[in-house]
PDB file of C-alpha atoms and ligand atoms in Angstrom:
ATOM      1  CA  MET I   1     171.235 -14.515  -8.023  1.00 47.00           C
ATOM      2  CA  VAL I   2     168.138 -15.551  -6.113  1.00 46.00           C
ATOM      3  CA  ALA I   3     165.807 -14.770  -9.021  1.00 48.00           C
ATOM      4  CA  SER I   4     167.552 -17.183 -11.352  1.00 50.00           C
ATOM      5  CA  ARG I   5     167.459 -20.082  -8.842  1.00 54.00           C
ATOM      6  CA  PHE I   6     163.748 -19.574  -8.013  1.00 51.00           C
ATOM      7  CA  PRO I   7     161.965 -18.405 -11.188  1.00 59.00           C
ATOM      8  CA  LEU I   8     159.036 -16.186 -10.237  1.00 59.00           C
ATOM      9  CA  VAL I   9     156.419 -17.572 -12.677  1.00 56.00           C
ATOM     10  CA  PRO I  10     156.466 -21.237 -11.527  1.00 58.00           C
ATOM     11  CA  VAL I  11     156.381 -20.139  -7.886  1.00 54.00           C
ATOM     12  CA  LEU I  12     153.311 -17.969  -8.440  1.00 54.00           C
ATOM     13  CA  ALA I  13     151.564 -20.736 -10.420  1.00 53.00           C
ATOM     14  CA  LEU I  14     152.174 -23.198  -7.579  1.00 50.00           C
ATOM     15  CA  ALA I  15     150.814 -20.688  -5.074  1.00 49.00           C
ATOM     16  CA  ALA I  16     147.703 -20.160  -7.203  1.00 48.00           C
ATOM     17  CA  ILE I  17     147.037 -23.922  -7.409  1.00 49.00           C
ATOM     18  CA  VAL I  18     147.406 -24.242  -3.624  1.00 42.00           C
ATOM     19  CA  LEU I  19     145.073 -21.268  -3.102  1.00 43.00           C
ATOM     20  CA  MET I  20     142.413 -22.581  -5.499  1.00 45.00           C
ATOM     21  CA  THR I  21     142.509 -25.995  -3.859  1.00 41.00           C
ATOM     22  CA  ALA I  22     142.105 -24.354  -0.462  1.00 39.00           C
ATOM     23  CA  CYS I  23     139.153 -22.256  -1.684  1.00 40.00           C
ATOM     24  CA  ARG I  24     137.336 -25.329  -2.912  1.00 43.00           C
ATOM     25  CA  THR I  25     137.513 -26.841   0.547  1.00 44.00           C
ATOM     26  CA  ILE I  26     135.673 -23.874   2.104  1.00 45.00           C
ATOM     27  CA  PRO I  27     131.927 -24.545   2.073  1.00 47.00           C
ATOM     28  CA  PRO I  28     129.746 -21.696   0.811  1.00 48.00           C
ATOM     29  CA  PRO I  29     127.854 -19.809   3.517  1.00 47.00           C
ATOM     30  CA  ALA I  30     124.470 -21.245   4.306  1.00 48.00           C
ATOM     31  CA  PRO I  31     121.648 -19.123   2.833  1.00 45.00           C
ATOM     32  CA  HIS I  32     119.753 -17.118   5.400  1.00 46.00           C
ATOM     33  CA  ASN I  33     116.080 -17.781   4.741  1.00 48.00           C
ATOM     34  CA  PRO I  34     116.377 -17.074   1.025  1.00 43.00           C
ATOM     35  CA  PRO I  35     113.142 -15.709  -0.409  1.00 43.00           C
ATOM     36  CA  ALA I  36     111.615 -17.437  -3.393  1.00 46.00           C
ATOM     37  CA  PRO I  37     112.897 -15.730  -6.515  1.00 46.00           C
ATOM     38  CA  PRO I  38     110.461 -13.371  -8.212  1.00 48.00           C
ATOM     39  CA  PRO I  39     109.576 -14.072 -11.827  1.00 56.00           C
ATOM     40  CA  PRO I  40     112.610 -12.917 -13.773  1.00 61.00           C
ATOM     41  CA  LEU I  41     112.415  -9.924 -16.010  1.00 62.00           C
ATOM     42  CA  PRO I  42     114.053 -10.550 -19.355  1.00 51.00           C
ATOM     43  CA  GLN I  43     115.874  -7.244 -19.208  1.00 50.00           C
ATOM     44  CA  ALA I  44     117.181  -5.007 -16.461  1.00 53.00           C
ATOM     45  CA  PRO I  45     114.825  -2.102 -15.763  1.00 61.00           C
ATOM     46  CA  LEU I  46     115.818   0.896 -17.795  1.00 68.00           C
ATOM     47  CA  PRO I  47     114.389   4.398 -17.825  1.00 72.00           C
ATOM     48  CA  PRO I  48     112.105   4.982 -20.782  1.00 79.00           C
ATOM     49  CA  SER I  49     113.273   7.087 -23.664  1.00 79.00           C
ATOM     50  CA  ALA I  50     111.537  10.394 -24.253  1.00 77.00           C
ATOM     51  CA  THR I  51     109.632   9.168 -27.290  1.00 83.00           C
ATOM     52  CA  MET I  52     108.481   5.827 -25.887  1.00 91.00           C
ATOM     53  CA  THR I  53     104.823   5.079 -25.270  1.00 94.00           C
ATOM     54  CA  LEU I  54     103.889   3.179 -22.113  1.00 96.00           C
ATOM     55  CA  ARG I  55     103.104   0.176 -24.332  1.00 96.00           C
ATOM     56  CA  ASP I  56     106.585   0.302 -25.887  1.00 95.00           C
ATOM     57  CA  TYR I  57     108.205   0.624 -22.475  1.00 95.00           C
ATOM     58  CA  LEU I  58     106.345  -2.364 -21.056  1.00 96.00           C
ATOM     59  CA  LYS I  59     107.154  -4.404 -24.154  1.00 94.00           C
ATOM     60  CA  GLN I  60     110.790  -3.546 -23.690  1.00 93.00           C
ATOM     61  CA  GLN I  61     110.792  -4.360 -19.973  1.00 94.00           C
ATOM     62  CA  LEU I  62     108.563  -7.431 -19.889  1.00 95.00           C
ATOM     63  CA  GLY I  63     109.584  -8.914 -23.239  1.00 93.00           C
ATOM     64  CA  PRO I  64     107.504 -12.000 -24.110  1.00 94.00           C
ATOM     65  CA  GLY I  65     105.651 -11.558 -20.801  1.00 95.00           C
ATOM     66  CA  PHE I  66     103.750  -8.627 -22.326  1.00 97.00           C
ATOM     67  CA  HIS I  67     100.980  -9.260 -24.835  1.00 97.00           C
ATOM     68  CA  VAL I  68      99.713  -6.478 -27.030  1.00 96.00           C
ATOM     69  CA  ARG I  69      96.028  -6.054 -27.691  1.00 96.00           C
ATOM     70  CA  ALA I  70      96.172  -7.789 -31.084  1.00 96.00           C
ATOM     71  CA  GLU I  71      97.132 -11.037 -29.335  1.00 97.00           C
ATOM     72  CA  TRP I  72      93.641 -11.368 -27.869  1.00 97.00           C
ATOM     73  CA  ALA I  73      91.582  -9.134 -30.155  1.00 96.00           C
ATOM     74  CA  GLY I  74      93.093 -10.259 -33.455  1.00 96.00           C
ATOM     75  CA  THR I  75      91.772  -8.454 -36.492  1.00 93.00           C
ATOM     76  CA  ASP I  76      88.085  -9.121 -35.834  1.00 94.00           C
ATOM     77  CA  PRO I  77      86.264  -5.752 -36.062  1.00 92.00           C
ATOM     78  CA  ALA I  78      83.979  -6.928 -33.246  1.00 93.00           C
ATOM     79  CA  TYR I  79      86.874  -6.505 -30.818  1.00 95.00           C
ATOM     80  CA  ARG I  80      87.988  -3.054 -31.880  1.00 92.00           C
ATOM     81  CA  PRO I  81      87.335  -0.106 -29.552  1.00 90.00           C
ATOM     82  CA  GLN I  82      83.953   1.353 -30.326  1.00 83.00           C
ATOM     83  CA  PRO I  83      84.076   4.967 -29.136  1.00 76.00           C
ATOM     84  CA  TYR I  84      80.668   5.892 -30.522  1.00 69.00           C
ATOM     85  CA  ARG I  85      78.985   3.530 -28.060  1.00 65.00           C
ATOM     86  CA  TYR I  86      80.053   5.322 -24.933  1.00 61.00           C
ATOM     87  CA  ARG I  87      80.581   8.942 -24.216  1.00 56.00           C
ATOM     88  CA  VAL I  88      83.773   8.286 -22.300  1.00 59.00           C
ATOM     89  CA  TRP I  89      86.524   7.932 -24.856  1.00 72.00           C
ATOM     90  CA  ALA I  90      88.669  10.839 -23.821  1.00 82.00           C
ATOM     91  CA  PRO I  91      92.382  11.167 -23.050  1.00 87.00           C
ATOM     92  CA  ILE I  92      93.146   9.730 -19.623  1.00 90.00           C
ATOM     93  CA  GLY I  93      94.730  12.952 -18.388  1.00 91.00           C
ATOM     94  CA  VAL I  94      97.584  13.063 -15.889  1.00 94.00           C
ATOM     95  CA  VAL I  95      98.025   9.533 -14.535  1.00 96.00           C
ATOM     96  CA  ARG I  96      98.098   9.628 -10.738  1.00 95.00           C
ATOM     97  CA  VAL I  97      96.466   6.385  -9.643  1.00 96.00           C
ATOM     98  CA  VAL I  98      96.598   2.664 -10.367  1.00 97.00           C
ATOM     99  CA  THR I  99      93.548   0.668  -9.315  1.00 96.00           C
ATOM    100  CA  ILE I 100      93.680  -3.096  -8.939  1.00 97.00           C
ATOM    101  CA  HIS I 101      90.721  -5.374  -9.660  1.00 97.00           C
ATOM    102  CA  HIS I 102      89.971  -9.031  -9.999  1.00 97.00           C
ATOM    103  CA  ALA I 103      87.874 -10.342 -12.876  1.00 96.00           C
ATOM    104  CA  GLU I 104      85.569 -12.224 -10.511  1.00 93.00           C
ATOM    105  CA  MET I 105      85.262 -15.089 -12.963  1.00 92.00           C
ATOM    106  CA  HIS I 106      86.775 -18.522 -13.206  1.00 92.00           C
ATOM    107  CA  VAL I 107      90.002 -18.833 -15.104  1.00 93.00           C
ATOM    108  CA  TRP I 108      89.778 -20.000 -18.688  1.00 93.00           C
ATOM    109  CA  THR I 109      92.545 -22.096 -20.169  1.00 92.00           C
ATOM    110  CA  ASP I 110      92.553 -19.762 -23.180  1.00 95.00           C
ATOM    111  CA  THR I 111      93.470 -16.354 -21.746  1.00 96.00           C
ATOM    112  CA  ALA I 112      92.818 -14.542 -25.021  1.00 97.00           C
ATOM    113  CA  ALA I 113      89.299 -15.992 -25.125  1.00 97.00           C
ATOM    114  CA  MET I 114      88.793 -14.978 -21.479  1.00 97.00           C
ATOM    115  CA  ILE I 115      89.715 -11.371 -22.276  1.00 97.00           C
ATOM    116  CA  ARG I 116      87.405 -11.386 -25.291  1.00 97.00           C
ATOM    117  CA  ALA I 117      84.609 -12.514 -22.949  1.00 96.00           C
ATOM    118  CA  ILE I 118      85.369  -9.596 -20.615  1.00 95.00           C
ATOM    119  CA  PHE I 119      85.351  -7.255 -23.602  1.00 95.00           C
ATOM    120  CA  ARG I 120      81.912  -8.543 -24.633  1.00 93.00           C
ATOM    121  CA  ASP I 121      80.638  -8.107 -21.086  1.00 92.00           C
ATOM    122  CA  HIS I 122      81.913  -4.545 -20.764  1.00 90.00           C
ATOM    123  CA  THR I 123      80.691  -3.433 -24.188  1.00 89.00           C
ATOM    124  CA  ARG I 124      77.276  -5.092 -23.920  1.00 85.00           C
ATOM    125  CA  GLU I 125      74.551  -2.615 -24.779  1.00 79.00           C
ATOM    126  CA  ASP I 126      72.175  -3.147 -21.893  1.00 76.00           C
ATOM    127  CA  GLY I 127      72.517   0.136 -20.061  1.00 68.00           C
ATOM    128  CA  ARG I 128      74.867  -1.301 -17.448  1.00 69.00           C
ATOM    129  CA  LEU I 129      78.234  -0.269 -18.855  1.00 73.00           C
ATOM    130  CA  ASP I 130      77.876   0.134 -22.607  1.00 77.00           C
ATOM    131  CA  ALA I 131      81.611   0.746 -22.619  1.00 84.00           C
ATOM    132  CA  ALA I 132      83.618   1.553 -25.694  1.00 86.00           C
ATOM    133  CA  ASP I 133      86.212  -1.105 -24.907  1.00 91.00           C
ATOM    134  CA  VAL I 134      87.337  -3.483 -22.180  1.00 93.00           C
ATOM    135  CA  GLY I 135      87.315  -1.340 -19.046  1.00 92.00           C
ATOM    136  CA  TYR I 136      90.832  -2.196 -17.792  1.00 96.00           C
ATOM    137  CA  HIS I 137      94.102  -0.997 -19.234  1.00 97.00           C
ATOM    138  CA  PHE I 138      95.998  -4.153 -18.278  1.00 98.00           C
ATOM    139  CA  LEU I 139      95.063  -7.701 -17.378  1.00 98.00           C
ATOM    140  CA  VAL I 140      97.407 -10.145 -15.626  1.00 98.00           C
ATOM    141  CA  ASP I 141      96.868 -13.889 -15.863  1.00 97.00           C
ATOM    142  CA  GLU I 142      97.668 -16.688 -13.430  1.00 95.00           C
ATOM    143  CA  ALA I 143     101.081 -17.233 -15.025  1.00 95.00           C
ATOM    144  CA  GLY I 144     102.036 -13.578 -14.509  1.00 96.00           C
ATOM    145  CA  GLN I 145     101.633 -12.685 -18.180  1.00 96.00           C
ATOM    146  CA  VAL I 146     100.580  -9.078 -18.742  1.00 97.00           C
ATOM    147  CA  TRP I 147      97.968  -8.386 -21.418  1.00 98.00           C
ATOM    148  CA  GLU I 148      97.225  -4.991 -22.871  1.00 98.00           C
ATOM    149  CA  GLY I 149      93.598  -3.943 -22.575  1.00 97.00           C
ATOM    150  CA  ARG I 150      92.243  -0.506 -23.350  1.00 94.00           C
ATOM    151  CA  ASP I 151      94.723   2.016 -24.734  1.00 94.00           C
ATOM    152  CA  ALA I 152      96.560   3.453 -21.719  1.00 95.00           C
ATOM    153  CA  GLY I 153      96.129   6.903 -23.212  1.00 93.00           C
ATOM    154  CA  ARG I 154      92.331   6.658 -22.889  1.00 91.00           C
ATOM    155  CA  VAL I 155      90.278   7.080 -19.755  1.00 87.00           C
ATOM    156  CA  GLY I 156      89.080   3.711 -18.442  1.00 89.00           C
ATOM    157  CA  THR I 157      85.690   2.468 -17.311  1.00 86.00           C
ATOM    158  CA  HIS I 158      86.839   0.316 -14.418  1.00 89.00           C
ATOM    159  CA  VAL I 159      85.878   2.364 -11.345  1.00 87.00           C
ATOM    160  CA  GLY I 160      82.668   4.158 -10.713  1.00 73.00           C
ATOM    161  CA  SER I 161      81.352   3.103 -14.059  1.00 50.00           C
ATOM    162  CA  HIS I 162      78.199   1.976 -12.377  1.00 48.00           C
ATOM    163  CA  PRO I 163      76.944   4.631 -12.663  1.00 46.00           C
ATOM    164  CA  PRO I 164      79.502   6.642 -14.657  1.00 51.00           C
ATOM    165  CA  GLY I 165      81.412   8.807 -12.242  1.00 57.00           C
ATOM    166  CA  GLN I 166      84.444  10.932 -11.743  1.00 74.00           C
ATOM    167  CA  ASN I 167      86.829   8.196 -10.696  1.00 84.00           C
ATOM    168  CA  ASN I 168      88.465   7.124 -13.937  1.00 88.00           C
ATOM    169  CA  PRO I 169      90.417  10.137 -15.235  1.00 88.00           C
ATOM    170  CA  GLY I 170      94.120   9.729 -14.429  1.00 93.00           C
ATOM    171  CA  ASN I 171      93.413   6.209 -13.205  1.00 94.00           C
ATOM    172  CA  LEU I 172      94.931   3.114 -14.838  1.00 97.00           C
ATOM    173  CA  GLY I 173      93.083  -0.152 -14.185  1.00 97.00           C
ATOM    174  CA  ILE I 174      94.846  -3.485 -13.719  1.00 98.00           C
ATOM    175  CA  CYS I 175      92.750  -6.655 -13.501  1.00 98.00           C
ATOM    176  CA  GLY I 176      93.906 -10.002 -12.112  1.00 98.00           C
ATOM    177  CA  LEU I 177      92.310 -12.732 -14.220  1.00 97.00           C
ATOM    178  CA  GLY I 178      90.539 -14.939 -11.724  1.00 97.00           C
ATOM    179  CA  SER I 179      88.147 -14.783  -8.789  1.00 97.00           C
ATOM    180  CA  PHE I 180      89.798 -14.072  -5.475  1.00 97.00           C
ATOM    181  CA  LEU I 181      86.923 -13.498  -3.111  1.00 95.00           C
ATOM    182  CA  TRP I 182      87.757 -16.757  -1.341  1.00 95.00           C
ATOM    183  CA  GLU I 183      90.838 -18.089  -3.102  1.00 95.00           C
ATOM    184  CA  GLU I 184      94.337 -16.714  -2.757  1.00 96.00           C
ATOM    185  CA  PRO I 185      95.738 -15.277  -5.984  1.00 97.00           C
ATOM    186  CA  PRO I 186      98.821 -17.002  -7.403  1.00 97.00           C
ATOM    187  CA  ARG I 187     102.010 -15.518  -6.058  1.00 96.00           C
ATOM    188  CA  VAL I 188     103.380 -14.934  -9.546  1.00 97.00           C
ATOM    189  CA  MET I 189     100.286 -12.877 -10.413  1.00 97.00           C
ATOM    190  CA  VAL I 190     100.689 -10.723  -7.293  1.00 97.00           C
ATOM    191  CA  GLU I 191     104.379 -10.169  -7.949  1.00 97.00           C
ATOM    192  CA  ARG I 192     103.838  -9.305 -11.582  1.00 97.00           C
ATOM    193  CA  ILE I 193     101.132  -6.769 -10.715  1.00 98.00           C
ATOM    194  CA  VAL I 194     103.563  -5.155  -8.265  1.00 97.00           C
ATOM    195  CA  THR I 195     106.256  -5.082 -10.955  1.00 96.00           C
ATOM    196  CA  LEU I 196     103.824  -3.683 -13.505  1.00 97.00           C
ATOM    197  CA  THR I 197     102.746  -0.928 -11.117  1.00 97.00           C
ATOM    198  CA  ALA I 198     106.379  -0.029 -10.406  1.00 96.00           C
ATOM    199  CA  LEU I 199     107.186   0.061 -14.125  1.00 96.00           C
ATOM    200  CA  ILE I 200     104.218   2.342 -14.785  1.00 96.00           C
ATOM    201  CA  ALA I 201     105.440   4.719 -12.060  1.00 95.00           C
ATOM    202  CA  ARG I 202     108.931   4.579 -13.522  1.00 93.00           C
ATOM    203  CA  TYR I 203     107.555   5.385 -16.957  1.00 94.00           C
ATOM    204  CA  TYR I 204     105.769   8.474 -15.669  1.00 94.00           C
ATOM    205  CA  GLY I 205     108.683   9.369 -13.402  1.00 92.00           C
ATOM    206  CA  ARG I 206     106.631   9.900 -10.265  1.00 93.00           C
ATOM    207  CA  PRO I 207     104.960   7.966  -7.438  1.00 94.00           C
ATOM    208  CA  LEU I 208     101.443   6.784  -8.047  1.00 96.00           C
ATOM    209  CA  ILE I 209      98.645   6.147  -5.597  1.00 95.00           C
ATOM    210  CA  VAL I 210      97.742   2.445  -5.533  1.00 97.00           C
ATOM    211  CA  ARG I 211      94.226   1.372  -4.635  1.00 94.00           C
ATOM    212  CA  GLY I 212      91.927  -1.573  -4.716  1.00 95.00           C
ATOM    213  CA  HIS I 213      88.586  -1.061  -6.441  1.00 92.00           C
ATOM    214  CA  ARG I 214      86.750  -1.131  -3.117  1.00 89.00           C
ATOM    215  CA  ASP I 215      88.800   1.787  -1.793  1.00 87.00           C
ATOM    216  CA  TRP I 216      86.853   4.127  -4.031  1.00 85.00           C
ATOM    217  CA  GLY I 217      83.721   5.902  -2.951  1.00 72.00           C
ATOM    218  CA  GLY I 218      80.503   6.270  -4.874  1.00 62.00           C
ATOM    219  CA  ILE I 219      80.254   2.684  -6.078  1.00 60.00           C
ATOM    220  CA  HIS I 220      76.685   1.395  -5.920  1.00 61.00           C
ATOM    221  CA  GLY I 221      75.868   4.504  -3.944  1.00 61.00           C
ATOM    222  CA  ALA I 222      78.136   3.595  -1.027  1.00 61.00           C
ATOM    223  CA  PRO I 223      80.469   6.272   0.349  1.00 61.00           C
ATOM    224  CA  ILE I 224      83.207   3.633   0.347  1.00 65.00           C
ATOM    225  CA  GLY I 225      83.400  -0.151   0.064  1.00 62.00           C
ATOM    226  CA  GLY I 226      80.593  -0.525  -2.453  1.00 72.00           C
ATOM    227  CA  THR I 227      82.297  -3.575  -3.937  1.00 86.00           C
ATOM    228  CA  SER I 228      84.371  -6.486  -2.650  1.00 90.00           C
ATOM    229  CA  CYS I 229      86.801  -6.197  -5.589  1.00 94.00           C
ATOM    230  CA  PRO I 230      89.697  -7.097  -5.657  1.00 96.00           C
ATOM    231  CA  GLY I 231      89.120  -9.629  -2.861  1.00 96.00           C
ATOM    232  CA  LYS I 232      92.314 -11.304  -1.698  1.00 97.00           C
ATOM    233  CA  LEU I 233      94.196  -9.630  -4.523  1.00 97.00           C
ATOM    234  CA  GLU I 234      94.319  -6.748  -2.033  1.00 97.00           C
ATOM    235  CA  ARG I 235      97.715  -8.293  -1.262  1.00 97.00           C
ATOM    236  CA  ALA I 236      98.989  -6.827  -4.523  1.00 98.00           C
ATOM    237  CA  VAL I 237      97.710  -3.383  -3.489  1.00 97.00           C
ATOM    238  CA  VAL I 238      99.609  -3.569  -0.190  1.00 97.00           C
ATOM    239  CA  LEU I 239     102.852  -4.791  -1.791  1.00 97.00           C
ATOM    240  CA  ALA I 240     102.652  -2.295  -4.656  1.00 97.00           C
ATOM    241  CA  GLU I 241     102.209   0.527  -2.150  1.00 96.00           C
ATOM    242  CA  GLU I 242     105.226  -0.727  -0.202  1.00 96.00           C
ATOM    243  CA  LYS I 243     107.336  -0.813  -3.349  1.00 95.00           C
ATOM    244  CA  MET I 244     106.148   2.662  -4.282  1.00 95.00           C
ATOM    245  CA  ARG I 245     107.201   3.971  -0.856  1.00 94.00           C
ATOM    246  CA  GLU I 246     110.610   2.274  -1.192  1.00 92.00           C
ATOM    247  CA  THR I 247     111.169   3.844  -4.588  1.00 91.00           C
ATOM    248  CA  TYR I 248     109.864   7.273  -3.592  1.00 90.00           C
ATOM    249  CA  PRO I 249     110.626   7.646   0.129  1.00 84.00           C
ATOM    250  CA  PRO I 250     108.225   9.759   2.202  1.00 76.00           C
ATOM    251  CA  GLY I 251     109.374  13.336   2.442  1.00 69.00           C
ATOM    252  CA  GLY I 252     111.293  13.224  -0.803  1.00 61.00           C
ATOM    253  CA  VAL I 253     110.367  15.012  -3.973  1.00 50.00           C
ATOM    254  CA  ALA I 254     110.152  13.057  -7.187  1.00 47.00           C
ATOM    255  CA  ALA I 255     110.607  14.269 -10.712  1.00 42.00           C
ATOM    256  CA  GLY I 256     108.027  16.865 -11.630  1.00 41.00           C
ATOM    257  CA  GLY I 257     107.986  18.308  -8.126  1.00 41.00           C
ATOM    258  CA  ILE I 258     105.360  15.908  -6.793  1.00 40.00           C
ATOM    259  CA  ALA I 259     105.841  15.362  -3.072  1.00 39.00           C
ATOM    260  CA  THR I 260     106.298  11.743  -2.108  1.00 36.00           C
ATOM    261  CA  SER I 261     104.905  12.141   1.383  1.00 35.00           C
ATOM    262  CA  GLY I 262     102.371   9.656   2.663  1.00 32.00           C
ATOM    263  CA  ALA I 263      99.612  12.037   1.649  1.00 31.00           C
ATOM    264  CA  SER I 264     100.259  11.464  -2.008  1.00 33.00           C
ATOM    265  CA  VAL I 265     101.564   7.918  -2.074  1.00 33.00           C
ATOM    266  CA  GLY I 266      99.360   6.911   0.806  1.00 33.00           C
ATOM    267  CA  GLY I 267      97.520   3.881   2.043  1.00 33.00           C
ATOM    268  CA  ALA I 268      94.436   2.729   0.262  1.00 32.00           C
ATOM    269  CA  ALA I 269      92.036   2.039   3.105  1.00 31.00           C
ATOM    270  CA  GLY I 270      89.761   4.915   3.954  1.00 30.00           C
ATOM    271  CA  VAL I 271      91.011   7.105   1.176  1.00 33.00           C
ATOM    272  CA  GLY I 272      88.247   8.864  -0.637  1.00 34.00           C
ATOM    273  CA  PRO I 273      88.319  10.047  -4.210  1.00 34.00           C
ATOM    274  CA  ALA I 274      88.680  13.663  -3.151  1.00 29.00           C
ATOM    275  CA  ARG I 275      92.437  13.128  -2.924  1.00 28.00           C
ATOM    276  CA  VAL I 276      92.636  12.327  -6.596  1.00 33.00           C
ATOM    277  CA  SER I 277      93.097  15.216  -8.918  1.00 30.00           C
ATOM    278  CA  THR I 278      90.797  14.843 -11.899  1.00 32.00           C
ATOM    279  CA  THR I 279      89.661  17.034 -14.696  1.00 30.00           C
ATOM    280  CA  PRO I 280      86.033  16.017 -14.992  1.00 28.00           C
ATOM    281  CA  ALA I 281      84.690  19.127 -16.642  1.00 25.00           C
ATOM    282  CA  SER I 282      86.624  18.578 -19.844  1.00 24.00           C
ATOM    283  CA  ILE I 283      86.297  14.822 -19.903  1.00 25.00           C
ATOM    284  CA  TRP I 284      82.817  14.001 -18.725  1.00 24.00           C
ATOM    285  CA  ASP I 285      80.781  16.731 -20.329  1.00 19.00           C
TER     286      ASP I 285
HETATM  287 ZN1   ZN L   1      86.907  -4.106  -9.708  1.00 82.09          ZN
END
């Protein structure tokens, strides 16, 4: 019998050893211009559950890279939202836009202290802003850490708040912590803002318009371009728009029946606020 003279198991083991030895001699393929890895997310992106708030979803997705408000505001009553100081403390409405800013201030080594300084600036009672809280909903530091600002369920005071205007309903504000008029923003900050914007869109289940602050009209009386913000952080606007278009291809229809054509996802430059659906009558009166 052939089988008894050449037992099958030893023959297969020998073949496996020969094969493994041969595999080790084959060099791995050379990488083809490998891009630098993005900052890793601690968990794979998951769709949000029906009962999750945006804060909970970002905490889940960004893990220790997301800092809740208490991490910079602590328990000091001076850093609580103060709705009575500003007439705009209304629900944000249907979120359709994300606007990117830079803080236009030098970076502090203590990020929490830096955010408290921004809070004091925005809530200062001098007739300039007199805001109820820090104007932005999220702030991203040079290490790509995301910090929670104003409650994402409340309308912000980050665009057109000088003077108060119609630009903030449905508009989440993200601020890069630094001054990028002349300096390039850190790559990790840009990438994390893009990720944050994509996660926000995923949470709401629809494409969002992405803008830089200067893409809005009515700022300092200018029809458009009344500010230089966000400076070179405009790079994050461009990349976030690209990612939005990849996720929601033009011509498709996303959840909720919102068309994902260029008209709704669209480029930032030259886009006036008329394309943003707001509900000013119920919020600003
Ligand atoms: Zn700005």
